Amino acid sequence: MLATIAAFAREGLTAARTRTAWVQRGLTLLTFGVIYLVLLKTLHWNLILTASTAAGGDMGSHHYVATFLREDLLPRGRVTGWAPGWFAGIPMLTFYFPLPYVLIALLSLPLGDQVAFKLVTALGLLALPLTCWGAFRVLRLREPAPLLAACGATVFLFMTQATPTEQFTIWGGNIASTMAGEFPFSISFALLPLALAVLWRVCEDGRGWRAASLLVAALVLSHILTTIVLVLSLAVLVLRRPLAAALASLRRLALVMGVAFCLTAFWALPFLLRVQYTAHFRWDQKPYYSMLFPNQIRPYLLFTLVGLVVAVARGERRVLLYAWPAAAAAFVFVALIRVAPQAALWNARMLPFLYLFSLLVAAYGASVVAGRVAGWLQRRTGVALRYAWLAVVVVMVVAPVTGAWRQRGFVPDWTRYNYSGFEAKPGWPEARALFDTLAALPEGRVMWEFNRDYERFGTTRTLENIPVFGGQPTMEGLLIESSINAPFHFINQRETSEAATEAVPGVDYPDGMDFPTGLAHLRLYGIRYYVAYDACQDKQKQWLRCEDLGRQDVEMQAAAAAGLRVVKRSGRFTIYRVGSGDLVEVPKFRPVLVDHPDWRANGLAWYANPDWLQTPLVFASSKDKAATAAFARSGPLPLTSLPREPLARPGELAATSNRTGDEISFTTDRIGEPHIVKVSWFPNWHVEGAEGPWMLSPGLMVVVPTQAQVRLYYGDTPVDLAGKALTVGGFGALLAPTVIRRVRARRRRTA
């Protein structure tokens, strides 16, 4: 370094290096002390360590996932499994990311579940400055580049605006997005810069492949978007000359990625092969090109440009390791605007990668500028070069950290809101009373009116915690994409709530409330209770009881008009009886077999036609002899009408299920007739004593009993078993070198 060279003539190389090393260490410790002081103050570490239940945004709805894993799945030696609490049942953590929740479960043992939950939600935020610094150290980039990388990460964490009209509060990685509930992404995102650096060292040196495999596996098990960006970035690792070195890097990279895939295969293989059974989203893309260069990082983009120019001029591929994914993210953002205005991938989710990696390249550019400016100061002032260098670096460290703190905006208030917990919210006693009321009722699925006034409980999604605090299954939950029934639920919400979220984009929703049709839809799902909320908004945007404004609550009026019986009242909530809650039913008309690959579109079209609801569709192959024998034929597609073959004895049957909902049993005397099972279909469902199960519109199951006793159970398929076998093989690959080395050493000792 420049400081070392300047000191060499007077003190010798060893003394100069030692002095410089101590200066760097001191500056590093001081800088990280300031960074974490700012972060911990913003995150309110005292509230994180307080035993309260995290609230706010989506974060306040993650509790069922964490609780179900800790209390039901892990005790049975599973990480994924069937959860009955949301959307008529979902394959829990099959399409979402298990590692953060496993960490919560492990930390719950010494810390309690509330503190463990909050610590893990903050983990990615606390890790990002350290992993960015560590990535530059692994790449052996000279100081102050690693320290400036940590500062750049801090700038990113405090970002809140992409444009004057577009807030950066949900796309992932920063504090605001994490408070909105994106903490699995923030953990994976923090691992990404370090994973790229470690993979670089593996490709260069051929060492550390086991650590790299574990790191990549942790990243994959925390979020899929970071996995995609990691894969897109791999090209930089093998683009090198000569050819022999490139091939060697490719072999090493294939080893690491192969072992990492095996380690994650217990989760990744079912995810990849079952992804068609998710609620497909069609996002409206963000069309603003100005979002590529947000005001909050524009002051640093000049350093990004310097870093790029210098890296290209020097052939510094270590820096291009971060420039390439930034460019790829920008390209995808723009391409989606032009090519796919509606798509499953939302282009806004690419922006965090562009922002962070631009700041990391800027850190390298700033380190180059620091050396030049320090030399200029030494020449102009005559001060020792080491002191000039130190002064420049201190300014470059202080400026981004203080700038990040100044742009914090609403972030500290949001973190206080979340980490103070539900218990600190003024409306929490009313929500708690509802949960207690529901817990005292006979078991049954709950559908509840959506209302934005629920924010006073802690989040508008508070009632998604009914399975945790009320002990009853509810139709709405957080992991929307994990359920094939999610689109149908949000249609139901639109029909039975004056306000609605329409949370699955790309679905045609009704124009407004249609309570009679909504009630018919709720009964398809075996809903037992409907919860209405009595609140109206006055001209001052205050929430009051409707009767205080001389009005009647719309949903309560609709429930009374439909003849629903009041079961209980709890504060502003009124609980109505919708149906018996029985989950098995023989339909009025024989289901109709539809052999068409787009079961989703056919199911939505069927759901939109109230006259068809008593004649459900079965989505199965016409080559399935059992299905063709049991169900009516549909006629030509697209459907314009349905045949109606009355069944002799339609009606509901009582069924029993276990606590985890992954076993359902019933007794019937209608052998050979189709029986609807009002639980979400998934390929892992098996049946004893019946043919099936087949997927039934909207997204339920149907079986045809061959005996009086029928049992359905959720279990492994060949896909799951193959994934678990690959994971065992992955751990075997990690352990094999150690085992072989010890065996050889023992043989040498005994020889």
PDB file of C-alpha atoms in Angstrom, residues 307-316 320:
ATOM      1  CA  GLY A 307     -14.240   1.353 -10.280  1.00  0.00           C
ATOM      2  CA  LEU A 308     -15.517  -0.091 -13.554  1.00  0.00           C
ATOM      3  CA  VAL A 309     -13.018   1.827 -15.695  1.00  0.00           C
ATOM      4  CA  VAL A 310     -10.067   0.915 -13.477  1.00  0.00           C
ATOM      5  CA  ALA A 311     -11.157  -2.727 -13.188  1.00  0.00           C
ATOM      6  CA  VAL A 312     -11.446  -3.080 -16.951  1.00  0.00           C
ATOM      7  CA  ALA A 313      -8.140  -1.282 -17.537  1.00  0.00           C
ATOM      8  CA  ARG A 314      -6.351  -3.478 -15.015  1.00  0.00           C
ATOM      9  CA  GLY A 315      -8.170  -6.664 -16.002  1.00  0.00           C
ATOM     10  CA  GLU A 316      -9.381  -6.842 -12.393  1.00  0.00           C
ATOM     11  CA  LEU A 320     -16.216  -7.555 -12.304  1.00  0.00           C
TER      12      LEU A 320
END
